[in-house]
Amino acid sequence: MLQSLAGSSCVRLVERHRSAWCFGFLVLGYLLYLVFGAVVFSSVELPYEDLLRQELRKLKRRFLEEHECLSEQQLEQFLGRVLEASNYGVSVLSNASGNWNWDFTSALFFASTVLSTTGYGHTVPLSDGGKAFCIIYSVIGIPFTLLFLTAVVQRITVHVTRRPVLYFHIRWGFSKQVVAIVHAVLLGFVTVSCFFFIPAAVFSVLEDDWNFLESFYFCFISLSTIGLGDYVPGEGYNQKFRELYKIGITCYLLLGLIAMLVVLETFCELHELKKFRKMFYVKKDKDEDQVHIIEHDQLSFSSITDQAAGMKEDQKQNEPFVATQSSACMDGPANH
């Protein structure tokens, strides 16, 4: 008897704080996922980093042996300056001296990466004025971009997602949930094909040093707004039609970002995902909702009564004037 009572009380306690338990498991799962990613990246990339460090040490030692007139300190100062310039997108290599980072098309590409929060990091402002303007430009431009993307995605979602699902549901009598799931899967497949696979094939042809995997990697990193900056198109030596190529990449990033947001909005509107998300939200108390409703009704009722009382007072104030005016009109004919 006591065990059953204890068990039922524990069940009621868990059910009462179900959203809190789910939220705790969500936080724990996210932290474990972070640790899992760190372990995998470290185990995969650390050996390659070690090999690269050993190779650079050998090259440095060989270079100093072949050029005895140059000291190690002078070489490190030169390499430090070269690497510092490379971080700003400026290279001393002869095959990269012809590409300017701040012509109009490159600046347009940079502005699009700033506003979309992609930020490849291959080109950064050099001057203090440019850095200050970048801060002001981003503070205004990023919320403006969010507003623009939200409005565009909302309009596209109405025509691409909601109306087709509603049409098949009403016209053919299919279940709305099933139609929504099938539509979301098809839309995701079309988006991945048009903005990942096909552009990856195009980039693998236009970029000499990129294979298909690297091109697909660039598309995913860009459209997910991660923007690591290890692969940036249009930066090769003697790139043909570089200005037009940069404008095309800017349009691709903007359209691809809109398509990704439309797909995400379509999946977020699925009934199953809505139910899953609600597991981690704080549930509203019904008593608080009723109190808010009662308070709202009382406020609205009091405002109506106040308005009615005000109208009555206005009528009372106007009644003596009407009465005196009518009595004067009656007295006038009598005197005559």
PDB file of N, CA and C in Angstrom, residues 45-132:
ATOM      1  N   GLU A  45      41.723  15.573 -36.435  1.00  0.00           N
ATOM      2  CA  GLU A  45      42.549  16.658 -36.969  1.00  0.00           C
ATOM      3  C   GLU A  45      43.899  16.801 -36.291  1.00  0.00           C
ATOM      4  N   LEU A  46      44.039  16.339 -35.067  1.00  0.00           N
ATOM      5  CA  LEU A  46      45.300  16.531 -34.357  1.00  0.00           C
ATOM      6  C   LEU A  46      46.484  15.843 -35.038  1.00  0.00           C
ATOM      7  N   PRO A  47      46.366  14.613 -35.551  1.00  0.00           N
ATOM      8  CA  PRO A  47      47.505  14.011 -36.269  1.00  0.00           C
ATOM      9  C   PRO A  47      47.920  14.806 -37.502  1.00  0.00           C
ATOM     10  N   TYR A  48      46.947  15.355 -38.262  1.00  0.00           N
ATOM     11  CA  TYR A  48      47.286  16.157 -39.438  1.00  0.00           C
ATOM     12  C   TYR A  48      47.998  17.446 -39.035  1.00  0.00           C
ATOM     13  N   GLU A  49      47.575  18.040 -37.924  1.00  0.00           N
ATOM     14  CA  GLU A  49      48.253  19.243 -37.445  1.00  0.00           C
ATOM     15  C   GLU A  49      49.686  18.933 -37.040  1.00  0.00           C
ATOM     16  N   ASP A  50      49.905  17.802 -36.402  1.00  0.00           N
ATOM     17  CA  ASP A  50      51.251  17.421 -35.986  1.00  0.00           C
ATOM     18  C   ASP A  50      52.145  17.197 -37.200  1.00  0.00           C
ATOM     19  N   LEU A  51      51.627  16.527 -38.235  1.00  0.00           N
ATOM     20  CA  LEU A  51      52.414  16.320 -39.455  1.00  0.00           C
ATOM     21  C   LEU A  51      52.755  17.640 -40.127  1.00  0.00           C
ATOM     22  N   LEU A  52      51.802  18.569 -40.151  1.00  0.00           N
ATOM     23  CA  LEU A  52      52.065  19.863 -40.766  1.00  0.00           C
ATOM     24  C   LEU A  52      53.113  20.652 -39.996  1.00  0.00           C
ATOM     25  N   ARG A  53      53.061  20.597 -38.675  1.00  0.00           N
ATOM     26  CA  ARG A  53      54.076  21.282 -37.868  1.00  0.00           C
ATOM     27  C   ARG A  53      55.465  20.705 -38.125  1.00  0.00           C
ATOM     28  N   GLN A  54      55.582  19.384 -38.200  1.00  0.00           N
ATOM     29  CA  GLN A  54      56.874  18.763 -38.476  1.00  0.00           C
ATOM     30  C   GLN A  54      57.396  19.147 -39.855  1.00  0.00           C
ATOM     31  N   GLU A  55      56.508  19.201 -40.826  1.00  0.00           N
ATOM     32  CA  GLU A  55      56.917  19.584 -42.179  1.00  0.00           C
ATOM     33  C   GLU A  55      57.415  21.026 -42.219  1.00  0.00           C
ATOM     34  N   LEU A  56      56.724  21.913 -41.521  1.00  0.00           N
ATOM     35  CA  LEU A  56      57.152  23.314 -41.490  1.00  0.00           C
ATOM     36  C   LEU A  56      58.496  23.468 -40.783  1.00  0.00           C
ATOM     37  N   ARG A  57      58.735  22.715 -39.722  1.00  0.00           N
ATOM     38  CA  ARG A  57      60.031  22.783 -39.045  1.00  0.00           C
ATOM     39  C   ARG A  57      61.156  22.320 -39.971  1.00  0.00           C
ATOM     40  N   LYS A  58      60.927  21.271 -40.726  1.00  0.00           N
ATOM     41  CA  LYS A  58      61.936  20.781 -41.668  1.00  0.00           C
ATOM     42  C   LYS A  58      62.220  21.805 -42.761  1.00  0.00           C
ATOM     43  N   LEU A  59      61.162  22.410 -43.282  1.00  0.00           N
ATOM     44  CA  LEU A  59      61.353  23.426 -44.319  1.00  0.00           C
ATOM     45  C   LEU A  59      62.112  24.628 -43.787  1.00  0.00           C
ATOM     46  N   LYS A  60      61.784  25.044 -42.581  1.00  0.00           N
ATOM     47  CA  LYS A  60      62.479  26.185 -41.977  1.00  0.00           C
ATOM     48  C   LYS A  60      63.949  25.867 -41.738  1.00  0.00           C
ATOM     49  N   ARG A  61      64.239  24.677 -41.240  1.00  0.00           N
ATOM     50  CA  ARG A  61      65.621  24.283 -40.976  1.00  0.00           C
ATOM     51  C   ARG A  61      66.410  24.183 -42.283  1.00  0.00           C
ATOM     52  N   ARG A  62      65.815  23.633 -43.315  1.00  0.00           N
ATOM     53  CA  ARG A  62      66.488  23.504 -44.601  1.00  0.00           C
ATOM     54  C   ARG A  62      66.743  24.870 -45.233  1.00  0.00           C
ATOM     55  N   PHE A  63      65.753  25.774 -45.090  1.00  0.00           N
ATOM     56  CA  PHE A  63      65.914  27.114 -45.657  1.00  0.00           C
ATOM     57  C   PHE A  63      67.056  27.866 -44.968  1.00  0.00           C
ATOM     58  N   LEU A  64      67.170  27.734 -43.651  1.00  0.00           N
ATOM     59  CA  LEU A  64      68.245  28.409 -42.922  1.00  0.00           C
ATOM     60  C   LEU A  64      69.607  27.805 -43.248  1.00  0.00           C
ATOM     61  N   GLU A  65      69.644  26.503 -43.500  1.00  0.00           N
ATOM     62  CA  GLU A  65      70.909  25.872 -43.868  1.00  0.00           C
ATOM     63  C   GLU A  65      71.363  26.310 -45.254  1.00  0.00           C
ATOM     64  N   GLU A  66      70.419  26.512 -46.170  1.00  0.00           N
ATOM     65  CA  GLU A  66      70.772  26.943 -47.510  1.00  0.00           C
ATOM     66  C   GLU A  66      71.078  28.432 -47.584  1.00  0.00           C
ATOM     67  N   HIS A  67      70.602  29.230 -46.624  1.00  0.00           N
ATOM     68  CA  HIS A  67      70.832  30.677 -46.610  1.00  0.00           C
ATOM     69  C   HIS A  67      71.437  31.036 -45.249  1.00  0.00           C
ATOM     70  N   GLU A  68      72.727  30.814 -45.132  1.00  0.00           N
ATOM     71  CA  GLU A  68      73.407  31.032 -43.862  1.00  0.00           C
ATOM     72  C   GLU A  68      73.510  32.509 -43.500  1.00  0.00           C
ATOM     73  N   CYS A  69      73.385  33.375 -44.509  1.00  0.00           N
ATOM     74  CA  CYS A  69      73.468  34.808 -44.231  1.00  0.00           C
ATOM     75  C   CYS A  69      72.228  35.340 -43.514  1.00  0.00           C
ATOM     76  N   LEU A  70      71.175  34.572 -43.518  1.00  0.00           N
ATOM     77  CA  LEU A  70      69.920  34.985 -42.891  1.00  0.00           C
ATOM     78  C   LEU A  70      69.786  34.304 -41.535  1.00  0.00           C
ATOM     79  N   SER A  71      69.538  35.116 -40.517  1.00  0.00           N
ATOM     80  CA  SER A  71      69.382  34.551 -39.174  1.00  0.00           C
ATOM     81  C   SER A  71      67.946  34.068 -38.961  1.00  0.00           C
ATOM     82  N   GLU A  72      67.789  33.245 -37.952  1.00  0.00           N
ATOM     83  CA  GLU A  72      66.452  32.713 -37.645  1.00  0.00           C
ATOM     84  C   GLU A  72      65.507  33.818 -37.178  1.00  0.00           C
ATOM     85  N   GLN A  73      66.025  34.803 -36.460  1.00  0.00           N
ATOM     86  CA  GLN A  73      65.201  35.904 -35.983  1.00  0.00           C
ATOM     87  C   GLN A  73      64.680  36.744 -37.141  1.00  0.00           C
ATOM     88  N   GLN A  74      65.532  37.021 -38.126  1.00  0.00           N
ATOM     89  CA  GLN A  74      65.099  37.791 -39.288  1.00  0.00           C
ATOM     90  C   GLN A  74      64.037  37.032 -40.088  1.00  0.00           C
ATOM     91  N   LEU A  75      64.221  35.744 -40.222  1.00  0.00           N
ATOM     92  CA  LEU A  75      63.237  34.942 -40.948  1.00  0.00           C
ATOM     93  C   LEU A  75      61.898  34.938 -40.236  1.00  0.00           C
ATOM     94  N   GLU A  76      61.927  34.802 -38.919  1.00  0.00           N
ATOM     95  CA  GLU A  76      60.671  34.792 -38.167  1.00  0.00           C
ATOM     96  C   GLU A  76      59.971  36.150 -38.217  1.00  0.00           C
ATOM     97  N   GLN A  77      60.733  37.227 -38.215  1.00  0.00           N
ATOM     98  CA  GLN A  77      60.113  38.544 -38.347  1.00  0.00           C
ATOM     99  C   GLN A  77      59.445  38.700 -39.708  1.00  0.00           C
ATOM    100  N   PHE A  78      60.121  38.237 -40.748  1.00  0.00           N
ATOM    101  CA  PHE A  78      59.538  38.314 -42.095  1.00  0.00           C
ATOM    102  C   PHE A  78      58.285  37.450 -42.200  1.00  0.00           C
ATOM    103  N   LEU A  79      58.370  36.219 -41.707  1.00  0.00           N
ATOM    104  CA  LEU A  79      57.209  35.333 -41.780  1.00  0.00           C
ATOM    105  C   LEU A  79      56.049  35.848 -40.930  1.00  0.00           C
ATOM    106  N   GLY A  80      56.361  36.443 -39.791  1.00  0.00           N
ATOM    107  CA  GLY A  80      55.302  37.009 -38.960  1.00  0.00           C
ATOM    108  C   GLY A  80      54.555  38.128 -39.659  1.00  0.00           C
ATOM    109  N   ARG A  81      55.309  38.993 -40.348  1.00  0.00           N
ATOM    110  CA  ARG A  81      54.654  40.066 -41.093  1.00  0.00           C
ATOM    111  C   ARG A  81      53.834  39.529 -42.259  1.00  0.00           C
ATOM    112  N   VAL A  82      54.355  38.515 -42.924  1.00  0.00           N
ATOM    113  CA  VAL A  82      53.614  37.907 -44.037  1.00  0.00           C
ATOM    114  C   VAL A  82      52.318  37.275 -43.545  1.00  0.00           C
ATOM    115  N   LEU A  83      52.382  36.558 -42.434  1.00  0.00           N
ATOM    116  CA  LEU A  83      51.177  35.928 -41.896  1.00  0.00           C
ATOM    117  C   LEU A  83      50.180  36.970 -41.399  1.00  0.00           C
ATOM    118  N   GLU A  84      50.657  38.056 -40.832  1.00  0.00           N
ATOM    119  CA  GLU A  84      49.760  39.122 -40.393  1.00  0.00           C
ATOM    120  C   GLU A  84      49.031  39.738 -41.581  1.00  0.00           C
ATOM    121  N   ALA A  85      49.752  39.968 -42.682  1.00  0.00           N
ATOM    122  CA  ALA A  85      49.111  40.493 -43.882  1.00  0.00           C
ATOM    123  C   ALA A  85      48.144  39.478 -44.483  1.00  0.00           C
ATOM    124  N   SER A  86      48.494  38.204 -44.389  1.00  0.00           N
ATOM    125  CA  SER A  86      47.603  37.168 -44.917  1.00  0.00           C
ATOM    126  C   SER A  86      46.302  37.109 -44.146  1.00  0.00           C
ATOM    127  N   ASN A  87      46.346  37.396 -42.851  1.00  0.00           N
ATOM    128  CA  ASN A  87      45.116  37.427 -42.058  1.00  0.00           C
ATOM    129  C   ASN A  87      44.180  38.545 -42.501  1.00  0.00           C
ATOM    130  N   TYR A  88      44.732  39.587 -43.115  1.00  0.00           N
ATOM    131  CA  TYR A  88      43.920  40.675 -43.642  1.00  0.00           C
ATOM    132  C   TYR A  88      43.565  40.480 -45.118  1.00  0.00           C
ATOM    133  N   GLY A  89      43.876  39.306 -45.657  1.00  0.00           N
ATOM    134  CA  GLY A  89      43.531  39.016 -47.033  1.00  0.00           C
ATOM    135  C   GLY A  89      44.536  39.507 -48.050  1.00  0.00           C
ATOM    136  N   VAL A  90      45.747  39.874 -47.625  1.00  0.00           N
ATOM    137  CA  VAL A  90      46.788  40.373 -48.523  1.00  0.00           C
ATOM    138  C   VAL A  90      47.897  39.340 -48.585  1.00  0.00           C
ATOM    139  N   SER A  91      48.266  38.937 -49.803  1.00  0.00           N
ATOM    140  CA  SER A  91      49.276  37.910 -49.987  1.00  0.00           C
ATOM    141  C   SER A  91      50.468  38.491 -50.740  1.00  0.00           C
ATOM    142  N   VAL A  92      51.665  37.987 -50.423  1.00  0.00           N
ATOM    143  CA  VAL A  92      52.880  38.444 -51.093  1.00  0.00           C
ATOM    144  C   VAL A  92      53.231  37.561 -52.277  1.00  0.00           C
ATOM    145  N   LEU A  93      52.465  36.516 -52.514  1.00  0.00           N
ATOM    146  CA  LEU A  93      52.747  35.628 -53.632  1.00  0.00           C
ATOM    147  C   LEU A  93      52.501  36.352 -54.940  1.00  0.00           C
ATOM    148  N   SER A  94      53.329  36.051 -55.918  1.00  0.00           N
ATOM    149  CA  SER A  94      53.220  36.736 -57.202  1.00  0.00           C
ATOM    150  C   SER A  94      51.947  36.366 -57.951  1.00  0.00           C
ATOM    151  N   ASN A  95      51.441  35.149 -57.722  1.00  0.00           N
ATOM    152  CA  ASN A  95      50.236  34.736 -58.438  1.00  0.00           C
ATOM    153  C   ASN A  95      48.965  35.252 -57.801  1.00  0.00           C
ATOM    154  N   ALA A  96      49.078  35.959 -56.640  1.00  0.00           N
ATOM    155  CA  ALA A  96      47.896  36.502 -55.979  1.00  0.00           C
ATOM    156  C   ALA A  96      47.915  38.020 -55.900  1.00  0.00           C
ATOM    157  N   SER A  97      48.956  38.654 -56.487  1.00  0.00           N
ATOM    158  CA  SER A  97      49.078  40.103 -56.391  1.00  0.00           C
ATOM    159  C   SER A  97      48.097  40.838 -57.273  1.00  0.00           C
ATOM    160  N   GLY A  98      47.490  40.145 -58.240  1.00  0.00           N
ATOM    161  CA  GLY A  98      46.579  40.829 -59.155  1.00  0.00           C
ATOM    162  C   GLY A  98      45.161  40.945 -58.640  1.00  0.00           C
ATOM    163  N   ASN A  99      44.821  40.254 -57.558  1.00  0.00           N
ATOM    164  CA  ASN A  99      43.460  40.283 -57.020  1.00  0.00           C
ATOM    165  C   ASN A  99      43.369  41.310 -55.895  1.00  0.00           C
ATOM    166  N   TRP A 100      42.512  42.282 -56.085  1.00  0.00           N
ATOM    167  CA  TRP A 100      42.278  43.291 -55.049  1.00  0.00           C
ATOM    168  C   TRP A 100      41.115  42.855 -54.179  1.00  0.00           C
ATOM    169  N   ASN A 101      41.228  43.117 -52.882  1.00  0.00           N
ATOM    170  CA  ASN A 101      40.203  42.688 -51.931  1.00  0.00           C
ATOM    171  C   ASN A 101      39.099  43.708 -51.737  1.00  0.00           C
ATOM    172  N   TRP A 102      39.329  44.952 -52.183  1.00  0.00           N
ATOM    173  CA  TRP A 102      38.366  46.000 -51.877  1.00  0.00           C
ATOM    174  C   TRP A 102      37.910  46.747 -53.120  1.00  0.00           C
ATOM    175  N   ASP A 103      37.892  46.057 -54.270  1.00  0.00           N
ATOM    176  CA  ASP A 103      37.164  46.641 -55.394  1.00  0.00           C
ATOM    177  C   ASP A 103      35.667  46.495 -55.140  1.00  0.00           C
ATOM    178  N   PHE A 104      34.827  47.010 -56.026  1.00  0.00           N
ATOM    179  CA  PHE A 104      33.399  47.090 -55.719  1.00  0.00           C
ATOM    180  C   PHE A 104      32.780  45.709 -55.547  1.00  0.00           C
ATOM    181  N   THR A 105      33.077  44.781 -56.443  1.00  0.00           N
ATOM    182  CA  THR A 105      32.451  43.454 -56.363  1.00  0.00           C
ATOM    183  C   THR A 105      32.918  42.698 -55.118  1.00  0.00           C
ATOM    184  N   SER A 106      34.201  42.831 -54.778  1.00  0.00           N
ATOM    185  CA  SER A 106      34.700  42.177 -53.566  1.00  0.00           C
ATOM    186  C   SER A 106      34.090  42.802 -52.315  1.00  0.00           C
ATOM    187  N   ALA A 107      33.927  44.149 -52.330  1.00  0.00           N
ATOM    188  CA  ALA A 107      33.292  44.818 -51.195  1.00  0.00           C
ATOM    189  C   ALA A 107      31.822  44.427 -51.082  1.00  0.00           C
ATOM    190  N   LEU A 108      31.156  44.251 -52.239  1.00  0.00           N
ATOM    191  CA  LEU A 108      29.761  43.798 -52.215  1.00  0.00           C
ATOM    192  C   LEU A 108      29.656  42.397 -51.632  1.00  0.00           C
ATOM    193  N   PHE A 109      30.568  41.527 -52.010  1.00  0.00           N
ATOM    194  CA  PHE A 109      30.594  40.177 -51.456  1.00  0.00           C
ATOM    195  C   PHE A 109      30.866  40.213 -49.955  1.00  0.00           C
ATOM    196  N   PHE A 110      31.780  41.082 -49.531  1.00  0.00           N
ATOM    197  CA  PHE A 110      32.078  41.221 -48.102  1.00  0.00           C
ATOM    198  C   PHE A 110      30.861  41.727 -47.334  1.00  0.00           C
ATOM    199  N   ALA A 111      30.156  42.725 -47.891  1.00  0.00           N
ATOM    200  CA  ALA A 111      28.965  43.257 -47.223  1.00  0.00           C
ATOM    201  C   ALA A 111      27.892  42.188 -47.077  1.00  0.00           C
ATOM    202  N   SER A 112      27.728  41.337 -48.093  1.00  0.00           N
ATOM    203  CA  SER A 112      26.716  40.269 -48.004  1.00  0.00           C
ATOM    204  C   SER A 112      27.083  39.249 -46.935  1.00  0.00           C
ATOM    205  N   THR A 113      28.367  38.943 -46.796  1.00  0.00           N
ATOM    206  CA  THR A 113      28.775  37.988 -45.760  1.00  0.00           C
ATOM    207  C   THR A 113      28.636  38.583 -44.365  1.00  0.00           C
ATOM    208  N   VAL A 114      28.802  39.909 -44.247  1.00  0.00           N
ATOM    209  CA  VAL A 114      28.624  40.557 -42.948  1.00  0.00           C
ATOM    210  C   VAL A 114      27.157  40.571 -42.554  1.00  0.00           C
ATOM    211  N   LEU A 115      26.286  40.982 -43.471  1.00  0.00           N
ATOM    212  CA  LEU A 115      24.864  41.094 -43.145  1.00  0.00           C
ATOM    213  C   LEU A 115      24.218  39.735 -42.922  1.00  0.00           C
ATOM    214  N   SER A 116      24.684  38.711 -43.613  1.00  0.00           N
ATOM    215  CA  SER A 116      24.132  37.366 -43.427  1.00  0.00           C
ATOM    216  C   SER A 116      24.813  36.623 -42.286  1.00  0.00           C
ATOM    217  N   THR A 117      25.743  37.272 -41.596  1.00  0.00           N
ATOM    218  CA  THR A 117      26.513  36.702 -40.468  1.00  0.00           C
ATOM    219  C   THR A 117      27.295  35.452 -40.876  1.00  0.00           C
ATOM    220  N   THR A 118      27.615  35.335 -42.170  1.00  0.00           N
ATOM    221  CA  THR A 118      28.447  34.217 -42.609  1.00  0.00           C
ATOM    222  C   THR A 118      29.897  34.463 -42.219  1.00  0.00           C
ATOM    223  N   GLY A 119      30.446  35.600 -42.637  1.00  0.00           N
ATOM    224  CA  GLY A 119      31.762  36.036 -42.191  1.00  0.00           C
ATOM    225  C   GLY A 119      32.876  35.054 -42.450  1.00  0.00           C
ATOM    226  N   TYR A 120      33.349  34.956 -43.704  1.00  0.00           N
ATOM    227  CA  TYR A 120      34.419  34.014 -44.016  1.00  0.00           C
ATOM    228  C   TYR A 120      35.733  34.376 -43.320  1.00  0.00           C
ATOM    229  N   GLY A 121      35.986  35.663 -43.118  1.00  0.00           N
ATOM    230  CA  GLY A 121      37.201  36.077 -42.443  1.00  0.00           C
ATOM    231  C   GLY A 121      38.411  36.170 -43.339  1.00  0.00           C
ATOM    232  N   HIS A 122      38.248  35.929 -44.651  1.00  0.00           N
ATOM    233  CA  HIS A 122      39.395  36.025 -45.560  1.00  0.00           C
ATOM    234  C   HIS A 122      39.732  37.477 -45.864  1.00  0.00           C
ATOM    235  N   THR A 123      38.757  38.365 -45.745  1.00  0.00           N
ATOM    236  CA  THR A 123      38.966  39.795 -45.965  1.00  0.00           C
ATOM    237  C   THR A 123      38.373  40.545 -44.781  1.00  0.00           C
ATOM    238  N   VAL A 124      39.160  41.398 -44.176  1.00  0.00           N
ATOM    239  CA  VAL A 124      38.716  42.166 -43.019  1.00  0.00           C
ATOM    240  C   VAL A 124      39.154  43.611 -43.204  1.00  0.00           C
ATOM    241  N   PRO A 125      38.483  44.558 -42.560  1.00  0.00           N
ATOM    242  CA  PRO A 125      38.887  45.968 -42.686  1.00  0.00           C
ATOM    243  C   PRO A 125      40.288  46.188 -42.145  1.00  0.00           C
ATOM    244  N   LEU A 126      41.056  47.002 -42.850  1.00  0.00           N
ATOM    245  CA  LEU A 126      42.425  47.302 -42.449  1.00  0.00           C
ATOM    246  C   LEU A 126      42.520  48.551 -41.590  1.00  0.00           C
ATOM    247  N   SER A 127      41.730  49.564 -41.909  1.00  0.00           N
ATOM    248  CA  SER A 127      41.828  50.851 -41.220  1.00  0.00           C
ATOM    249  C   SER A 127      40.891  50.897 -40.025  1.00  0.00           C
ATOM    250  N   ASP A 128      41.167  51.852 -39.122  1.00  0.00           N
ATOM    251  CA  ASP A 128      40.287  52.056 -37.975  1.00  0.00           C
ATOM    252  C   ASP A 128      38.929  52.580 -38.411  1.00  0.00           C
ATOM    253  N   GLY A 129      38.918  53.420 -39.446  1.00  0.00           N
ATOM    254  CA  GLY A 129      37.647  53.904 -39.964  1.00  0.00           C
ATOM    255  C   GLY A 129      36.793  52.793 -40.545  1.00  0.00           C
ATOM    256  N   GLY A 130      37.447  51.852 -41.241  1.00  0.00           N
ATOM    257  CA  GLY A 130      36.714  50.714 -41.786  1.00  0.00           C
ATOM    258  C   GLY A 130      36.158  49.813 -40.712  1.00  0.00           C
ATOM    259  N   LYS A 131      36.927  49.619 -39.638  1.00  0.00           N
ATOM    260  CA  LYS A 131      36.444  48.792 -38.527  1.00  0.00           C
ATOM    261  C   LYS A 131      35.268  49.453 -37.816  1.00  0.00           C
ATOM    262  N   ALA A 132      35.352  50.781 -37.605  1.00  0.00           N
ATOM    263  CA  ALA A 132      34.251  51.494 -36.955  1.00  0.00           C
ATOM    264  C   ALA A 132      32.998  51.467 -37.825  1.00  0.00           C
TER     265      ALA A 132
END
